[in-house]
């Protein structure tokens, strides 16, 4: 049952006067549940509890944290179809997506459980003393990663499970030993509350301290701002718009004690179609890209919003085929009227730019909040001269840019802002021939793709989901895969510390049996 209350630690709480409803974009009407925005007292209490919980939680063993994370996955599943129905009602997304995303979320939780159970993620490193070294003796120095402290996670609108309440940011922060306060996304506050109840039940069942998790509702910027500015908060995870992520990043940097904000924001995911790809497989790529542009109604951060090619008859044929394939796709309902309005505005703004022309458009009437996909084309010079055309339109929208030659292609890529992904379509021998284009793309993105589509982010250790600003606020980290845990930890060195008093990961006997760097050599043996 959805109560509409916040969870301040284990306590359900509704003290504030501000209330709101979530929205069903399919019926274009408010959902019945009434949510209570957290007030300042509840915000402060959640952070206070998290800071207290941190003193215990940071020292809980990897094995116990693993039990907690696995319990969350099990409890999410135990919520059954009720959870799936609320997700669908609050997002307009279909059942298959809801079940798939829940499975992915549970998989992420179990992946981090395995990681912390093994314990090697702390990157233990030992340099033993050389007391007889001249001219000065070398002390014993040992280093490992320690959790940062309470983390605020902003639920994202486009992933109500996988990047929200128990999503990748929360799972990785809890795994690191950081208590989490979720700023629930107002568009799916009911889904968030149900998942939060699963987390809190798991915390109680596995003996975690009160305050290890809180879930705060909000329908305005106030709660998010107050959390980011609270001195007890030590880091922030965010997925959403460039404007939102940048505002929070600046806020965090201006604090008396600045803290890191790991924001995953906008990207238009450039795709470079080299000549052979269009000459030999133009129809094939047109079908693949029509699917990718419309997948999830274009509401993925990896949606391909920019396709670059060299002016040629085969590019014209490809554009026509992609336009036709897009025209045959059934328009889908977007997550929320606000997201739909942003899509419509962005689409019209870019379409109104001088030099653009429409390749494909859906003009027939559609129900409310349903996105009519559109494909534009423009020549390289016009694109280069107009930064408005470089902006993300969140939804099923893309632009084909026709460059004069390979040199213009390279210049266009170098002029782009940072991106999550960059894709090359072509043959292996073309990579050398167009090495300037490939190098330019590598400088701009977090993930390079050869002969594929950017949508579909595999959860695995080698994945990089991040990229130069504004794709993310720190391109050294990834938001997907086990290495996402490193965002929530910092290295601490122990100098000449008594062996008995060291954390297990650094003790001579290596009681965890983990692989460590001992005097520069990897080893899982005791010292
Ligand atoms: P958003 O506007 O960035 O908001 C995300 C969250 O951040 C919300 O919970 C919002 O709080 C909070 N927030 C935003 N600006 C803030 C500020 N200045 N101070 C404090 N809190 C702030 O994203 P959205 O609502 O999910 O969607 C809006 C647009 O973002 C979309 O149309 C799309 O263009 C873009 N978007 C992009 C991606 C991507 O992956 N590239 C993903 C999602 C959204 P409240 O909701 O409580 O007001």
XYZ file of C-alpha atoms and ligand atoms in Angstrom:
575
model
C 0.000 0.000 0.000
C 1.185 3.498 -0.827
C 0.957 5.916 2.136
C 2.494 8.984 0.454
C 4.791 9.428 3.460
C 8.529 9.969 3.591
C 10.811 7.450 5.239
C 13.100 9.251 7.633
C 15.264 6.284 8.466
C 12.827 3.563 9.516
C 10.114 6.058 10.453
C 7.219 6.869 8.071
C 6.712 10.616 8.328
C 4.372 13.267 6.866
C 4.998 16.496 8.763
C 5.041 19.070 5.970
C 2.115 20.992 4.486
C 3.069 20.536 0.784
C 1.372 17.653 -1.022
C 1.300 16.417 -4.627
C 0.155 13.555 -6.840
C 2.083 11.556 -9.418
C 0.637 11.419 -12.948
C -0.520 8.748 -15.404
C 0.597 10.000 -18.841
C -1.548 7.405 -20.630
C -4.862 8.522 -19.125
C -3.523 12.083 -18.854
C -4.765 12.299 -15.281
C -3.405 12.431 -11.743
C -2.891 9.203 -9.835
C -4.935 8.809 -6.631
C -2.055 8.711 -4.131
C -1.235 11.885 -2.210
C 2.464 12.436 -1.404
C 3.865 14.636 1.352
C 6.922 16.691 0.483
C 9.614 16.409 3.179
C 9.951 19.527 5.329
C 13.201 20.988 6.706
C 12.891 19.060 9.973
C 12.529 15.746 8.143
C 15.445 16.581 5.819
C 17.665 17.444 8.781
C 16.612 14.330 10.705
C 17.307 12.057 7.705
C 20.847 13.477 7.358
C 21.453 13.275 11.127
C 20.397 9.618 11.185
C 22.542 8.886 8.110
C 25.598 10.469 9.768
C 25.033 8.359 12.906
C 24.435 5.221 10.853
C 27.688 5.866 8.951
C 29.731 5.377 12.129
C 28.444 1.789 12.266
C 27.763 0.983 8.622
C 31.246 1.907 7.352
C 32.731 -0.861 9.529
C 30.195 -3.567 8.678
C 31.880 -6.459 6.873
C 31.539 -6.986 3.135
C 29.755 -10.283 3.815
C 27.038 -8.563 5.893
C 26.620 -5.754 3.368
C 26.221 -8.421 0.695
C 23.362 -9.995 2.677
C 21.686 -6.589 2.878
C 22.021 -5.919 -0.878
C 20.762 -9.394 -1.836
C 17.812 -8.992 0.540
C 16.833 -5.745 -1.238
C 16.767 -7.596 -4.572
C 14.628 -10.377 -3.064
C 12.226 -7.915 -1.421
C 11.835 -5.985 -4.684
C 10.821 -9.213 -6.357
C 8.475 -10.070 -3.461
C 6.542 -6.841 -4.147
C 5.357 -8.711 -7.240
C 2.852 -7.382 -9.720
C 1.693 -4.529 -7.443
C 5.075 -2.864 -7.969
C 4.964 -3.442 -11.728
C 1.496 -1.921 -11.971
C 2.419 1.220 -10.022
C 5.563 1.615 -12.194
C 3.476 1.398 -15.369
C 0.812 3.784 -14.052
C 3.394 6.387 -13.075
C 5.584 6.159 -16.182
C 3.422 5.047 -19.111
C 6.127 2.456 -19.847
C 4.974 -1.023 -20.933
C 4.979 -4.179 -18.804
C 7.927 -5.815 -20.578
C 10.099 -2.780 -19.882
C 8.940 -2.680 -16.235
C 9.835 -6.326 -15.661
C 13.097 -6.049 -17.590
C 14.161 -2.950 -15.663
C 13.281 -4.555 -12.316
C 15.403 -7.578 -13.293
C 18.292 -5.301 -14.233
C 18.004 -3.458 -10.916
C 18.002 -6.727 -8.946
C 20.984 -7.893 -11.015
C 22.894 -4.692 -10.164
C 22.204 -5.160 -6.436
C 23.465 -8.752 -6.576
C 26.497 -7.709 -8.635
C 27.542 -5.209 -5.920
C 26.816 -7.854 -3.248
C 29.283 -10.228 -4.946
C 31.831 -7.419 -5.258
C 31.852 -6.412 -1.581
C 31.650 -10.001 -0.394
C 34.920 -10.677 -2.216
C 36.362 -7.475 -0.797
C 39.008 -6.687 -3.408
C 37.287 -3.488 -4.528
C 39.098 -1.564 -1.737
C 42.345 -1.727 -3.802
C 44.527 -2.644 -0.831
C 48.168 -1.741 -1.283
C 51.042 -2.363 1.140
C 54.575 -0.976 1.102
C 56.528 -2.522 3.943
C 59.105 -0.596 5.958
C 62.820 -0.444 5.143
C 64.228 0.636 8.523
C 67.835 0.338 7.319
C 67.386 2.450 4.189
C 69.816 5.336 3.906
C 69.908 8.250 4.091
C 66.455 7.965 5.717
C 64.499 4.844 6.730
C 61.323 4.076 4.791
C 58.175 3.766 6.938
C 55.499 1.062 6.515
C 52.655 2.564 4.434
C 49.390 0.826 3.551
C 46.456 2.192 1.573
C 42.829 1.242 0.867
C 39.531 2.825 -0.136
C 37.157 4.007 2.597
C 33.521 5.159 2.134
C 32.837 8.912 1.885
C 29.824 9.220 4.211
C 26.099 9.934 3.637
C 25.230 10.156 -0.074
C 22.189 11.832 -1.665
C 20.779 10.079 -4.729
C 18.389 11.920 -7.058
C 15.939 9.464 -8.614
C 15.878 9.828 -12.413
C 12.681 10.281 -14.383
C 13.586 7.863 -17.187
C 14.632 4.869 -15.058
C 12.100 4.519 -12.210
C 13.886 1.330 -11.066
C 17.417 1.094 -12.476
C 18.559 4.699 -11.699
C 16.229 5.570 -8.865
C 15.439 4.380 -5.312
C 17.372 1.067 -5.351
C 19.135 1.746 -8.662
C 22.803 1.766 -9.609
C 23.742 4.864 -7.571
C 22.066 3.599 -4.383
C 23.367 0.034 -4.783
C 26.955 1.172 -5.364
C 26.885 3.709 -2.493
C 25.468 1.170 -0.010
C 28.023 -1.382 -1.216
C 30.809 1.109 -0.505
C 29.519 1.547 3.067
C 27.742 4.896 2.582
C 24.226 5.493 3.967
C 21.881 6.786 1.249
C 19.170 9.435 1.280
C 17.076 9.256 -1.885
C 15.455 12.433 -3.203
C 12.569 10.593 -4.792
C 11.550 11.654 -8.313
C 8.066 13.214 -8.103
C 6.926 11.564 -11.341
C 7.194 8.106 -9.765
C 6.926 8.762 -6.049
C 4.673 5.704 -5.525
C 7.126 3.333 -7.214
C 9.833 4.959 -5.082
C 7.920 4.467 -1.848
C 7.320 0.768 -2.546
C 10.979 0.156 -3.376
C 12.026 2.182 -0.299
C 9.870 -0.098 1.867
C 11.723 -3.104 0.396
C 15.089 -1.498 1.258
C 14.044 -0.688 4.822
C 12.629 -4.177 5.443
C 15.929 -5.629 4.182
C 17.909 -3.253 6.419
C 15.957 -4.366 9.496
C 16.107 -8.072 8.586
C 19.885 -7.979 8.097
C 20.659 -5.825 11.159
C 21.657 -2.568 9.466
C 21.585 0.635 11.568
C 18.588 2.969 11.479
C 19.394 5.813 9.043
C 21.283 3.630 6.567
C 18.513 4.567 4.130
C 15.893 7.335 3.888
C 13.451 8.218 1.119
C 12.280 11.829 0.862
C 9.462 13.038 -1.381
C 9.580 16.358 -3.147
C 7.823 18.212 -5.871
C 10.056 21.287 -5.907
C 13.768 22.069 -5.935
C 13.746 22.849 -2.216
C 14.364 19.331 -0.878
C 17.166 18.574 -3.352
C 18.876 21.914 -2.669
C 18.626 21.539 1.104
C 20.122 18.046 0.898
C 23.026 19.043 -1.357
C 23.819 22.014 0.911
C 23.530 20.051 4.168
C 26.946 19.785 5.881
C 26.254 16.137 6.817
C 26.020 15.063 3.146
C 29.329 13.964 1.570
C 28.439 13.160 -2.058
C 25.660 13.258 -4.653
C 24.484 10.987 -7.477
C 22.231 12.441 -10.175
C 20.753 11.423 -13.532
C 18.736 13.981 -15.474
C 18.979 17.254 -17.354
C 22.124 19.326 -17.974
C 20.456 22.301 -16.267
C 19.565 20.278 -13.147
C 22.909 18.466 -12.851
C 24.932 21.638 -13.436
C 22.905 23.605 -10.852
C 23.482 20.922 -8.209
C 27.182 20.620 -9.137
C 27.678 24.385 -8.644
C 25.751 24.312 -5.374
C 27.965 21.515 -4.061
C 31.158 23.315 -5.151
C 30.100 26.517 -3.341
C 29.580 24.804 0.028
C 31.959 25.574 2.894
C 33.112 21.957 2.449
C 32.690 21.249 -1.300
C 31.544 17.716 -2.114
C 31.567 15.677 -5.351
C 28.456 15.515 -7.533
C 28.431 12.630 -9.989
C 25.834 13.813 -12.490
C 25.021 11.850 -15.616
C 23.336 14.311 -17.944
C 22.679 15.050 -21.611
C 24.181 13.411 -24.674
C 23.338 13.279 -28.380
C 25.550 10.224 -29.009
C 27.046 10.954 -32.440
C 27.066 8.161 -35.009
C 29.535 8.373 -37.912
C 28.396 6.439 -40.969
C 31.549 5.853 -43.049
C 30.971 5.444 -46.808
C 31.041 1.628 -47.032
C 28.398 1.188 -44.309
C 25.865 3.114 -46.360
C 26.898 1.719 -49.740
C 26.713 -1.904 -48.574
C 24.277 -1.956 -45.648
C 22.293 1.284 -45.833
C 18.866 -0.386 -45.553
C 20.052 -2.537 -42.646
C 21.398 0.409 -40.662
C 18.264 2.430 -41.411
C 16.127 -0.288 -39.784
C 18.514 -0.617 -36.805
C 18.572 3.133 -36.231
C 14.805 3.548 -36.519
C 14.566 1.023 -33.664
C 17.282 2.702 -31.621
C 15.881 6.254 -32.012
C 12.380 5.158 -30.941
C 13.403 2.635 -28.244
C 11.702 3.614 -24.971
C 10.158 6.551 -26.915
C 13.666 7.979 -27.262
C 13.883 8.521 -23.501
C 17.343 7.019 -23.065
C 20.508 8.983 -22.410
C 22.128 6.906 -25.183
C 19.500 7.714 -27.845
C 21.307 8.472 -31.150
C 20.422 12.138 -31.752
C 23.077 12.848 -34.393
C 24.081 10.866 -37.491
C 27.079 12.144 -39.451
C 27.908 11.105 -43.002
C 29.667 12.326 -46.139
C 27.488 13.985 -48.789
C 26.760 11.233 -51.328
C 23.898 9.455 -53.109
C 24.191 6.573 -50.595
C 23.678 9.020 -47.687
C 20.531 10.304 -49.451
C 19.252 6.738 -49.874
C 20.014 5.985 -46.198
C 18.207 9.149 -45.054
C 15.141 8.207 -47.058
C 15.174 4.621 -45.731
C 15.602 5.810 -42.139
C 12.785 8.327 -42.636
C 10.500 5.614 -44.010
C 11.349 3.201 -41.192
C 10.740 5.899 -38.571
C 7.428 6.756 -40.228
C 6.291 3.173 -39.747
C 6.973 3.165 -36.003
C 3.983 3.494 -33.707
C 4.359 6.753 -31.709
C 4.610 6.062 -27.962
C 3.484 7.834 -24.814
C 6.185 9.780 -22.942
C 6.875 9.598 -19.196
C 5.079 12.773 -18.183
C 3.420 15.865 -19.730
C 6.488 17.970 -18.780
C 8.865 15.614 -20.601
C 6.470 15.615 -23.580
C 6.300 19.439 -23.612
C 10.130 19.640 -23.431
C 10.364 17.213 -26.352
C 7.875 19.191 -28.435
C 9.612 22.487 -27.694
C 13.087 21.088 -28.426
C 11.922 19.457 -31.653
C 10.278 22.658 -32.901
C 13.239 24.847 -31.885
C 15.705 22.719 -33.836
C 13.345 22.330 -36.805
C 12.987 26.119 -37.014
C 16.753 26.666 -37.469
C 17.759 27.997 -40.880
C 19.092 25.338 -43.221
C 17.371 22.326 -41.648
C 14.853 20.234 -43.553
C 12.469 17.535 -42.368
C 13.132 13.993 -43.628
C 10.424 12.251 -41.620
C 7.617 13.449 -39.434
C 4.435 12.039 -37.938
C 1.667 14.506 -38.549
C -1.497 12.555 -37.788
C -3.289 13.231 -34.495
C -2.097 11.285 -31.478
C -3.407 10.978 -27.881
C -2.039 13.325 -25.179
C 1.655 12.942 -24.238
C 2.375 10.780 -27.294
C 5.643 11.756 -29.031
C 5.624 12.143 -32.811
C 9.111 11.156 -33.945
C 10.981 13.442 -36.317
C 14.169 13.227 -38.417
C 15.906 16.344 -39.777
C 18.832 16.826 -42.106
C 21.287 19.682 -42.446
C 24.615 20.294 -44.172
C 27.889 20.307 -42.248
C 28.602 24.065 -42.514
C 25.175 24.980 -41.170
C 25.494 22.507 -38.305
C 28.956 23.802 -37.379
C 27.782 27.417 -37.337
C 24.741 26.842 -35.127
C 25.231 25.455 -31.569
C 21.444 25.194 -31.094
C 21.573 22.210 -33.452
C 24.024 20.473 -31.071
C 21.485 20.364 -28.219
C 19.842 17.203 -26.907
C 16.150 16.764 -27.730
C 15.085 14.149 -25.189
C 12.779 11.835 -27.121
C 12.503 10.126 -30.550
C 14.401 12.713 -32.582
C 17.571 12.723 -34.657
C 19.482 14.841 -37.208
C 21.475 13.624 -40.194
C 24.409 15.944 -40.901
C 25.856 15.876 -44.414
C 29.546 16.805 -44.302
C 31.488 17.907 -47.402
C 34.526 15.734 -46.657
C 36.356 13.784 -43.934
C 38.075 16.926 -42.693
C 34.713 18.624 -42.050
C 33.502 15.451 -40.341
C 36.463 15.633 -37.974
C 35.917 19.347 -37.298
C 32.254 18.714 -36.471
C 33.164 15.991 -33.973
C 35.809 18.183 -32.341
C 33.237 20.994 -31.957
C 30.728 18.749 -30.149
C 30.287 18.835 -26.381
C 31.266 15.742 -24.351
C 29.183 12.641 -25.061
C 28.385 9.314 -23.422
C 28.925 7.357 -26.629
C 30.301 7.674 -30.147
C 29.599 5.110 -32.878
C 31.394 4.280 -36.125
C 29.606 2.339 -38.856
C 31.944 0.949 -41.510
C 34.576 -1.650 -42.277
C 37.659 -2.379 -40.251
C 40.064 -0.969 -42.876
C 38.147 2.346 -42.872
C 39.152 2.954 -39.239
C 42.782 3.547 -40.305
C 41.742 5.525 -43.348
C 39.622 7.817 -41.120
C 41.930 7.818 -38.105
C 41.426 11.591 -37.609
C 37.675 11.047 -37.203
C 38.231 8.111 -34.833
C 40.711 10.068 -32.681
C 38.372 13.071 -32.546
C 35.534 10.816 -31.395
C 37.698 9.134 -28.733
C 38.492 12.568 -27.264
C 34.801 13.410 -26.922
C 33.139 10.235 -25.554
C 33.113 7.634 -22.772
C 32.263 4.610 -24.952
C 33.272 3.906 -28.575
C 31.019 1.542 -30.541
C 31.837 -0.156 -33.831
C 28.970 -1.298 -36.075
C 26.205 -1.172 -33.483
C 23.701 1.159 -31.859
C 24.369 3.187 -28.675
C 21.152 2.202 -26.873
C 21.467 -0.829 -24.592
C 23.998 -0.305 -21.804
C 25.400 -3.688 -20.754
C 26.004 -3.954 -17.000
C 29.525 -5.409 -16.751
C 32.929 -4.482 -15.284
C 34.280 -3.059 -18.556
C 31.332 -0.742 -19.204
C 31.922 3.015 -19.157
C 28.758 5.028 -18.731
C 29.994 8.582 -18.416
C 32.023 10.970 -20.539
C 33.443 14.496 -20.793
C 31.135 17.306 -19.585
C 28.192 17.671 -20.031
C 27.703 13.926 -20.533
C 28.822 13.708 -16.923
C 30.429 15.980 -14.347
C 33.467 13.709 -13.911
C 34.639 11.694 -16.903
C 37.044 9.653 -14.750
C 34.173 7.562 -13.411
C 31.378 5.335 -14.675
C 27.769 5.180 -13.427
C 27.294 1.584 -14.642
C 29.226 -1.565 -13.701
C 31.213 -2.481 -10.596
C 33.625 0.443 -10.902
C 30.696 2.800 -10.144
C 31.477 2.058 -6.475
C 34.676 4.134 -6.711
C 32.599 7.331 -6.864
C 31.699 6.852 -3.185
C 35.108 6.082 -1.699
C 38.402 7.849 -1.046
C 41.873 6.453 -0.412
C 43.229 6.481 3.140
C 46.866 5.637 3.921
C 48.031 4.171 7.253
C 51.639 4.933 8.145
C 53.509 2.757 10.700
C 50.123 1.582 12.018
C 50.059 -1.419 14.422
C 49.079 -4.561 12.495
C 46.342 -5.534 14.975
C 44.660 -2.165 14.588
C 44.659 -2.120 10.788
C 41.489 -2.897 8.792
C 41.407 -6.591 7.786
C 42.172 -5.699 4.158
C 45.599 -4.357 5.197
C 46.637 -6.832 7.914
C 49.804 -8.910 7.408
C 47.859 -12.189 7.644
C 45.433 -11.111 4.865
C 42.406 -12.634 6.680
C 40.106 -11.723 3.752
C 42.307 -13.653 1.323
C 42.108 -10.802 -1.191
C 44.517 -9.880 -3.925
C 46.689 -6.908 -2.882
C 49.606 -4.891 -4.224
C 52.509 -5.845 -1.929
C 55.667 -3.802 -2.555
C 54.520 -3.321 -6.153
C 53.651 -7.005 -6.856
C 50.096 -8.402 -6.944
C 49.658 -11.158 -4.332
C 46.957 -12.844 -2.246
C 49.517 -14.306 0.222
C 50.078 -13.158 3.806
C 53.098 -10.920 4.417
P 15.607 17.298 -14.184
O 14.839 18.517 -14.472
O 17.060 17.365 -14.371
O 15.271 16.877 -12.682
C 15.834 15.721 -12.085
C 15.771 15.878 -10.598
O 16.626 16.922 -10.172
C 14.400 16.226 -10.107
O 14.158 15.445 -8.967
C 14.461 17.694 -9.752
O 13.741 18.023 -8.594
C 15.931 17.890 -9.427
N 16.419 19.198 -9.834
C 16.542 19.659 -11.111
N 17.052 20.900 -11.101
C 17.272 21.221 -9.812
C 17.759 22.389 -9.156
N 18.141 23.469 -9.844
N 17.824 22.372 -7.810
C 17.429 21.299 -7.099
N 16.935 20.187 -7.659
C 16.862 20.145 -8.994
O 15.116 16.068 -15.041
P 13.663 15.441 -15.232
O 12.642 16.148 -14.434
O 13.846 14.034 -14.974
O 13.387 15.651 -16.771
C 13.459 16.900 -17.385
C 14.313 16.854 -18.641
O 15.620 16.353 -18.296
C 13.862 15.914 -19.725
O 12.880 16.450 -20.549
C 15.142 15.662 -20.456
O 15.403 16.691 -21.361
C 16.193 15.675 -19.403
N 16.631 14.312 -19.002
C 17.725 13.811 -19.606
C 18.158 12.543 -19.266
C 19.359 11.967 -19.905
O 19.708 10.845 -19.576
N 20.030 12.634 -20.785
C 17.489 11.777 -18.312
C 16.353 12.332 -17.707
C 15.953 13.616 -18.056
P 12.110 18.090 -8.544
O 11.635 17.140 -9.547
O 11.799 17.692 -7.158
O 11.735 19.439 -8.909
